[in-house]
Short mmCIF file of C-alpha atoms and ligand atoms in Angstrom, two decimals:
data_model
loop_
_atom_site.label_atom_id
_atom_site.label_comp_id
_atom_site.label_asym_id
_atom_site.label_seq_id
_atom_site.Cartn_x
_atom_site.Cartn_y
_atom_site.Cartn_z
CA MET A 1 83.49 87.86 32.26
CA TYR A 2 83.14 88.03 36.05
CA SER A 3 85.22 89.40 38.90
CA ARG A 4 86.57 87.29 41.75
CA ILE A 5 88.19 88.08 45.08
CA ALA A 6 91.87 87.27 44.59
CA GLY A 7 92.94 88.30 48.10
CA THR A 8 91.73 89.92 51.33
CA GLY A 9 93.45 92.02 53.99
CA SER A 10 92.62 94.10 57.04
CA TYR A 11 94.20 96.32 59.64
CA LEU A 12 93.17 97.39 63.13
CA PRO A 13 94.83 100.09 65.26
CA ALA A 14 96.78 98.58 68.18
CA LYS A 15 94.96 100.61 70.84
CA ILE A 16 91.98 98.75 72.37
CA VAL A 17 89.22 100.39 74.41
CA THR A 18 87.18 97.92 76.48
CA ASN A 19 83.68 98.31 77.88
CA ALA A 20 85.33 98.66 81.31
CA ASP A 21 87.31 101.65 79.97
CA LEU A 22 84.05 103.25 78.76
CA GLU A 23 82.45 102.74 82.18
CA LYS A 24 84.96 105.36 83.41
CA MET A 25 83.96 107.85 80.69
CA VAL A 26 80.14 107.72 80.51
CA GLU A 27 77.28 106.35 82.60
CA THR A 28 77.15 102.84 81.16
CA SER A 29 78.02 99.26 82.06
CA ASP A 30 79.78 96.34 80.44
CA GLU A 31 76.57 94.35 81.06
CA TRP A 32 74.38 96.89 79.16
CA ILE A 33 76.76 97.14 76.21
CA ARG A 34 77.23 93.36 75.90
CA THR A 35 73.56 92.43 76.20
CA ARG A 36 72.21 95.23 73.95
CA THR A 37 74.92 95.16 71.28
CA GLY A 38 77.26 92.16 71.67
CA ILE A 39 80.26 94.53 71.78
CA GLU A 40 83.08 93.93 74.31
CA ARG A 41 85.94 96.01 72.90
CA ARG A 42 86.88 98.18 69.93
CA HIS A 43 90.11 99.43 68.33
CA ILE A 44 90.75 103.17 68.34
CA ALA A 45 93.24 105.00 66.09
CA THR A 46 96.05 107.06 67.60
CA PRO A 47 96.22 110.75 66.56
CA GLU A 48 98.93 109.81 64.02
CA GLU A 49 96.77 107.13 62.36
CA THR A 50 94.27 108.20 59.69
CA THR A 51 91.74 106.51 57.43
CA SER A 52 94.31 106.48 54.61
CA SER A 53 97.03 104.97 56.81
CA LEU A 54 94.71 102.18 58.04
CA SER A 55 93.52 101.65 54.45
CA THR A 56 97.08 101.37 53.17
CA GLU A 57 98.00 98.62 55.65
CA ALA A 58 94.82 96.66 54.82
CA ALA A 59 95.50 97.10 51.10
CA ARG A 60 99.11 95.88 51.43
CA ARG A 61 97.88 92.69 53.11
CA ALA A 62 95.16 92.11 50.48
CA MET A 63 97.69 92.67 47.67
CA GLU A 64 100.14 90.25 49.28
CA ALA A 65 97.38 87.63 49.63
CA ALA A 66 96.44 88.14 45.97
CA GLY A 67 100.10 87.98 44.87
CA VAL A 68 99.98 91.38 43.17
CA GLY A 69 102.14 94.50 43.43
CA PRO A 70 101.50 98.25 43.13
CA GLU A 71 102.27 98.04 39.40
CA ASP A 72 99.33 95.65 38.90
CA ILE A 73 96.61 97.78 40.53
CA ASP A 74 94.59 99.73 37.93
CA PHE A 75 91.57 100.90 39.95
CA ILE A 76 91.11 102.05 43.58
CA ALA A 77 87.80 102.63 45.36
CA VAL A 78 87.49 103.41 49.07
CA GLY A 79 84.22 103.43 51.02
CA THR A 80 84.48 105.77 53.99
CA THR A 81 82.54 108.40 55.94
CA THR A 82 85.62 109.63 57.76
CA PRO A 83 88.12 110.75 55.10
CA ASP A 84 91.48 112.21 56.13
CA LEU A 85 90.69 115.42 54.24
CA ILE A 86 87.74 117.02 52.45
CA PHE A 87 89.94 116.61 49.39
CA PRO A 88 92.04 115.03 47.89
CA ASN A 89 89.92 111.91 48.36
CA VAL A 90 91.20 109.02 50.50
CA ALA A 91 91.79 106.70 47.53
CA THR A 92 94.31 109.14 46.05
CA LEU A 93 96.10 109.32 49.43
CA VAL A 94 96.24 105.51 49.50
CA GLN A 95 97.42 105.50 45.89
CA ALA A 96 100.33 107.79 46.81
CA ARG A 97 101.20 105.81 49.95
CA LEU A 98 101.34 102.59 47.88
CA GLY A 99 103.33 104.17 45.03
CA ILE A 100 100.60 103.57 42.45
CA HIS A 101 100.28 106.05 39.57
CA ASP A 102 97.85 106.91 36.79
CA THR A 103 94.77 104.91 37.84
CA PRO A 104 91.22 105.94 38.75
CA ALA A 105 91.06 106.53 42.52
CA PHE A 106 87.90 107.67 44.29
CA SER A 107 86.03 107.39 47.54
CA LEU A 108 82.33 106.82 48.24
CA GLU A 109 80.45 108.22 51.22
CA THR A 110 77.59 105.81 51.80
CA ALA A 111 78.23 105.26 55.51
CA CYS A 112 78.10 101.59 56.57
CA SER A 113 77.36 100.56 52.97
CA GLY A 114 80.56 102.15 51.64
CA PHE A 115 82.45 98.91 51.05
CA ILE A 116 79.54 97.13 49.34
CA TYR A 117 78.91 100.17 47.10
CA ALA A 118 82.63 100.31 46.21
CA LEU A 119 82.73 96.55 45.60
CA SER A 120 79.75 96.78 43.26
CA MET A 121 81.42 99.61 41.27
CA ALA A 122 84.69 97.70 41.00
CA ASP A 123 82.84 94.55 39.92
CA LYS A 124 81.37 96.47 36.97
CA PHE A 125 84.77 97.83 35.89
CA VAL A 126 86.28 94.33 36.00
CA LYS A 127 83.31 92.76 34.20
CA LEU A 128 83.54 95.37 31.42
CA GLY A 129 87.24 94.65 30.98
CA GLU A 130 88.20 98.16 32.14
CA SER A 131 90.05 96.88 35.21
CA LYS A 132 92.30 93.83 35.50
CA CYS A 133 93.19 94.34 39.16
CA ALA A 134 90.93 96.48 41.34
CA LEU A 135 91.64 97.46 44.93
CA VAL A 136 88.48 97.91 47.02
CA ILE A 137 88.71 99.22 50.58
CA GLY A 138 86.33 99.99 53.44
CA ALA A 139 87.93 102.10 56.17
CA GLU A 140 86.93 104.38 59.03
CA CYS A 141 88.27 106.50 61.86
CA LEU A 142 84.86 106.89 63.50
CA SER A 143 86.47 107.72 66.85
CA ARG A 144 87.12 111.21 65.42
CA VAL A 145 83.40 111.97 64.94
CA ILE A 146 82.04 110.46 68.16
CA ASP A 147 80.78 112.63 71.00
CA TRP A 148 82.58 110.80 73.80
CA THR A 149 80.10 112.18 76.35
CA ASP A 150 77.07 110.61 74.57
CA ARG A 151 76.58 107.11 75.96
CA GLY A 152 74.00 106.34 73.24
CA THR A 153 76.69 106.35 70.55
CA ALA A 154 80.13 106.38 72.24
CA VAL A 155 79.92 102.69 73.16
CA LEU A 156 79.08 101.51 69.65
CA PHE A 157 81.79 102.46 67.21
CA GLY A 158 85.41 101.55 66.40
CA ASP A 159 88.16 102.20 63.85
CA GLY A 160 89.72 99.88 61.24
CA ALA A 161 90.09 98.99 57.58
CA GLY A 162 89.53 96.02 55.29
CA ALA A 163 90.38 95.49 51.64
CA VAL A 164 89.99 93.06 48.75
CA VAL A 165 91.66 92.73 45.36
CA LEU A 166 89.33 91.88 42.47
CA THR A 167 90.61 90.22 39.29
CA PRO A 168 88.82 88.92 36.17
CA SER A 169 87.49 85.38 36.07
CA GLU A 170 85.58 83.27 33.58
CA THR A 171 83.31 81.98 36.34
CA PRO A 172 81.78 83.92 39.25
CA GLY A 173 83.29 85.29 41.55
CA LEU A 174 80.83 87.95 42.37
CA VAL A 175 77.49 86.40 41.47
CA THR A 176 75.48 89.58 41.98
CA THR A 177 75.37 92.80 43.99
CA LEU A 178 72.36 94.85 45.03
CA LEU A 179 72.43 98.50 46.12
CA SER A 180 69.71 100.74 47.46
CA ALA A 181 68.99 103.82 49.57
CA ASP A 182 66.16 105.95 50.96
CA GLY A 183 67.00 109.53 51.91
CA GLN A 184 63.75 110.09 53.78
CA TYR A 185 65.41 108.56 56.85
CA GLN A 186 68.42 110.88 56.84
CA ASP A 187 67.69 112.35 60.29
CA LEU A 188 67.70 109.01 62.13
CA LEU A 189 71.45 108.55 61.81
CA LYS A 190 73.77 111.40 60.89
CA PHE A 191 76.66 113.70 61.64
CA PRO A 192 74.92 117.09 61.72
CA TYR A 193 77.54 119.30 60.03
CA GLY A 194 79.51 119.08 56.80
CA VAL A 195 81.10 121.35 54.24
CA SER A 196 78.22 123.22 52.57
CA PHE A 197 76.09 122.96 55.71
CA GLY A 198 77.28 123.99 59.17
CA PHE A 199 81.00 124.25 58.36
CA ASP A 200 81.08 127.68 60.03
CA LYS A 201 79.79 126.08 63.24
CA LEU A 202 82.54 123.45 63.16
CA ARG A 203 85.12 126.18 62.50
CA SER A 204 83.92 128.11 65.51
CA GLY A 205 84.31 125.04 67.71
CA ALA A 206 80.73 123.72 67.99
CA LYS A 207 80.43 120.41 69.80
CA ALA A 208 79.30 117.74 67.35
CA GLY A 209 79.14 113.98 67.12
CA ILE A 210 77.30 111.11 65.44
CA GLN A 211 73.57 111.40 66.22
CA MET A 212 71.38 108.31 66.15
CA LYS A 213 67.84 107.40 67.11
CA GLY A 214 69.04 103.89 67.89
CA ASN A 215 65.75 102.18 68.49
CA GLU A 216 64.17 103.42 65.24
CA VAL A 217 67.33 102.56 63.27
CA PHE A 218 67.30 99.09 64.81
CA LYS A 219 63.74 98.29 63.62
CA LEU A 220 64.31 99.66 60.12
CA ALA A 221 67.63 97.79 59.86
CA VAL A 222 66.03 94.43 60.73
CA ASN A 223 63.10 94.94 58.32
CA THR A 224 65.20 96.28 55.45
CA LEU A 225 67.84 93.55 55.77
CA SER A 226 65.12 90.89 55.77
CA ARG A 227 63.75 92.28 52.48
CA LEU A 228 67.28 92.70 51.09
CA VAL A 229 68.15 89.06 51.75
CA ASP A 230 65.07 87.87 49.82
CA GLN A 231 65.76 90.24 46.90
CA THR A 232 69.42 89.20 46.71
CA LEU A 233 68.63 85.49 46.61
CA VAL A 234 66.09 86.05 43.81
CA LYS A 235 68.50 88.27 41.84
CA GLY A 236 71.31 85.73 42.20
CA GLY A 237 69.07 82.73 41.45
CA ILE A 238 70.25 81.11 44.69
CA ASP A 239 68.37 79.17 47.37
CA LYS A 240 69.18 80.17 50.95
CA SER A 241 70.29 76.60 51.71
CA GLU A 242 73.21 77.06 49.28
CA ILE A 243 74.87 79.84 51.30
CA ASP A 244 77.90 78.69 53.26
CA TRP A 245 78.64 81.91 55.19
CA LEU A 246 76.75 85.05 56.12
CA VAL A 247 79.21 87.96 56.40
CA PRO A 248 77.03 90.78 57.74
CA HIS A 249 77.67 94.40 58.67
CA GLN A 250 78.66 94.38 62.33
CA ALA A 251 76.43 96.97 64.03
CA ASN A 252 74.63 94.91 66.64
CA LEU A 253 74.66 91.18 67.42
CA ARG A 254 70.86 91.20 67.71
CA ILE A 255 70.49 92.57 64.15
CA ILE A 256 72.93 89.90 62.90
CA GLN A 257 70.97 87.17 64.68
CA ALA A 258 67.73 88.37 63.05
CA ALA A 259 69.33 88.12 59.57
CA ALA A 260 70.68 84.63 60.34
CA LYS A 261 67.21 83.52 61.49
CA LYS A 262 65.69 84.83 58.27
CA LEU A 263 68.15 82.64 56.34
CA ASP A 264 67.64 79.62 58.66
CA MET A 265 71.40 79.75 59.26
CA PRO A 266 72.93 78.57 62.56
CA MET A 267 75.18 81.22 64.14
CA GLU A 268 78.16 78.86 63.52
CA ARG A 269 77.88 79.83 59.83
CA VAL A 270 77.76 83.57 60.52
CA VAL A 271 80.97 85.59 60.77
CA VAL A 272 80.69 87.73 63.92
CA THR A 273 83.40 90.25 64.78
CA VAL A 274 81.27 92.91 66.48
CA ARG A 275 82.39 91.62 69.90
CA ASP A 276 86.02 92.61 69.20
CA HIS A 277 85.66 95.43 66.62
CA GLY A 278 82.42 97.25 67.51
CA ASN A 279 80.70 98.96 64.59
CA THR A 280 83.39 100.06 62.12
CA SER A 281 80.88 101.21 59.48
CA ALA A 282 82.32 100.78 55.95
CA ALA A 283 85.22 98.70 57.32
CA SER A 284 83.12 96.10 59.11
CA ILE A 285 82.37 93.68 56.25
CA PRO A 286 85.88 93.51 54.73
CA LEU A 287 87.30 93.20 58.28
CA ALA A 288 84.93 90.29 59.03
CA LEU A 289 85.64 88.69 55.65
CA ASP A 290 89.41 88.85 56.11
CA THR A 291 89.15 87.53 59.68
CA ALA A 292 87.25 84.42 58.55
CA VAL A 293 89.46 83.87 55.48
CA ARG A 294 92.66 84.05 57.55
CA ASP A 295 91.42 81.80 60.37
CA GLY A 296 90.45 79.19 57.75
CA ARG A 297 86.68 79.25 58.19
CA ILE A 298 85.96 80.62 54.70
CA GLN A 299 87.33 78.29 52.02
CA ARG A 300 87.76 78.74 48.26
CA GLY A 301 84.61 77.76 46.34
CA GLN A 302 82.22 78.58 49.18
CA LEU A 303 79.22 80.86 48.69
CA LEU A 304 79.08 84.01 50.85
CA LEU A 305 76.30 86.51 51.43
CA LEU A 306 77.55 89.97 52.40
CA GLU A 307 74.86 92.42 53.58
CA THR A 308 74.81 95.91 55.10
CA PHE A 309 72.61 98.77 56.27
CA GLY A 310 73.58 102.25 57.43
CA GLY A 311 73.20 106.02 57.46
CA GLY A 312 71.20 107.60 54.65
CA PHE A 313 69.70 105.09 54.83
CA THR A 314 71.81 103.12 52.40
CA TRP A 315 71.91 99.35 52.12
CA GLY A 316 73.37 96.69 49.89
CA SER A 317 74.48 93.11 49.45
CA ALA A 318 76.83 90.90 47.48
CA LEU A 319 76.62 87.20 46.71
CA VAL A 320 80.18 85.97 46.34
CA ARG A 321 81.60 82.60 45.28
CA TYR A 322 84.91 82.95 47.15
O1 LIG B 401 75.62 100.77 61.54
C1 LIG B 401 74.57 101.56 61.13
C2 LIG B 401 73.27 101.13 61.65
N1 LIG B 401 73.24 101.23 63.07
C3 LIG B 401 72.57 100.32 63.73
O2 LIG B 401 72.10 99.40 63.13
C4 LIG B 401 72.34 100.52 65.21
C5 LIG B 401 70.91 100.17 65.53
N2 LIG B 401 70.52 100.36 66.90
C6 LIG B 401 71.00 99.63 67.93
O3 LIG B 401 71.90 98.84 67.77
C7 LIG B 401 70.34 99.77 69.28
O4 LIG B 401 69.14 100.51 69.14
C8 LIG B 401 71.25 100.45 70.35
C9 LIG B 401 72.34 99.48 70.78
C10 LIG B 401 71.83 101.71 69.81
C11 LIG B 401 70.41 100.76 71.59
O5 LIG B 401 69.79 99.58 72.10
P1 LIG B 401 68.25 99.59 72.43
O6 LIG B 401 67.93 98.25 72.99
O7 LIG B 401 67.50 100.01 71.21
O8 LIG B 401 68.16 100.65 73.59
P2 LIG B 401 67.35 102.02 73.64
O9 LIG B 401 67.94 103.03 72.74
O10 LIG B 401 65.88 101.73 73.50
O11 LIG B 401 67.63 102.47 75.13
C12 LIG B 401 67.17 101.68 76.23
C13 LIG B 401 67.65 102.34 77.52
C14 LIG B 401 67.35 103.82 77.60
O12 LIG B 401 67.00 104.12 78.94
P3 LIG B 401 65.46 104.29 79.39
O13 LIG B 401 64.94 105.39 78.53
O14 LIG B 401 64.83 102.95 79.08
O15 LIG B 401 65.58 104.60 80.82
C15 LIG B 401 68.67 104.48 77.26
O16 LIG B 401 68.79 105.76 77.84
O17 LIG B 401 69.08 102.22 77.63
C16 LIG B 401 69.64 103.51 77.88
N3 LIG B 401 70.98 103.56 77.29
C17 LIG B 401 72.08 103.14 77.93
N4 LIG B 401 72.26 102.61 79.16
C18 LIG B 401 73.51 102.27 79.50
C19 LIG B 401 71.33 103.99 76.06
N5 LIG B 401 72.66 103.85 75.88
C20 LIG B 401 73.14 103.33 77.03
C21 LIG B 401 74.42 102.95 77.45
N6 LIG B 401 74.57 102.42 78.69
N7 LIG B 401 75.52 103.07 76.66
#
């Protein structure tokens, strides 16, 4: 028994912030942002929109594409670093919004790897016969945790959500997934306060935002993703020439280009959305996947390599026969 992606969906807030808009907020330039990151614009949630509301819209679209209804869903996993609340978890909020009852519903906080971690969990439930229709979501409202006066991070991130529905299949489907992490790098990319650490500071109004040593993260991301690609191909028993599409985490165009080079893949076979979405962390891969499915680039039967790297550090991949 395998799992397969029966449908994809995504949702972006309507509000767009361009590089030109950011030039008015911090000392930066469209030229710097485009050449160093590949980003031109990003979507930003309104105060009324939340991670669970974006997730719900993405989920509705994935369920419609898969031809399933709320009564069919029997498992919900959401990867996110920016939950609506400390608890209940985002997946339960999505469950309620969709009118789904009596299913497992949980969220995972593995930063940019959240969707791949959630996908890997769901794959196991489907493979074991414990789920017949799993909803897997990656969603973020990163705009809420950005320090909008820090040009080193404010220009990078965006909001959005992507989702897939997994169903059982006699043939893969998900060929293999690979997950990993190394907590020794926790200080290179983090939000400095949480619940059991620094909550009092947040309560008393301390200024806080995502902190990143960009240059060090960049080098580790390129090296780790290079190793990850090799390990994934070996684990899946696949030669790199067999991959039809690379669907990478969208943090920086230069990191994506390095991964494509490693695979000897022309950029025409790489799904790139960072230009329009910025870095949406856990949402970036399902957003990119849905974009390329809906515009007709990704076709049924093709082999996809999904790969990600983010805060923790955490990283992971999935080889998917779509
Ligand atoms: O998704 C999770 C994983 N995250 C990533 O993978 C992100 C990895 N890192 C990166 O993408 C890149 O390191 C950044 C895009 C964040 C930065 O690019 P960089 O080429 O590594 O630049 P840098 O940090 O080395 O900074 C170069 C210069 C510095 O000025 P000096 O010291 O050379 O005078 C920065 O102060 O660029 C300056 N700078 C900016 N200038 C204009 C930093 N941010 C900006 C900005 N606008 N927004």
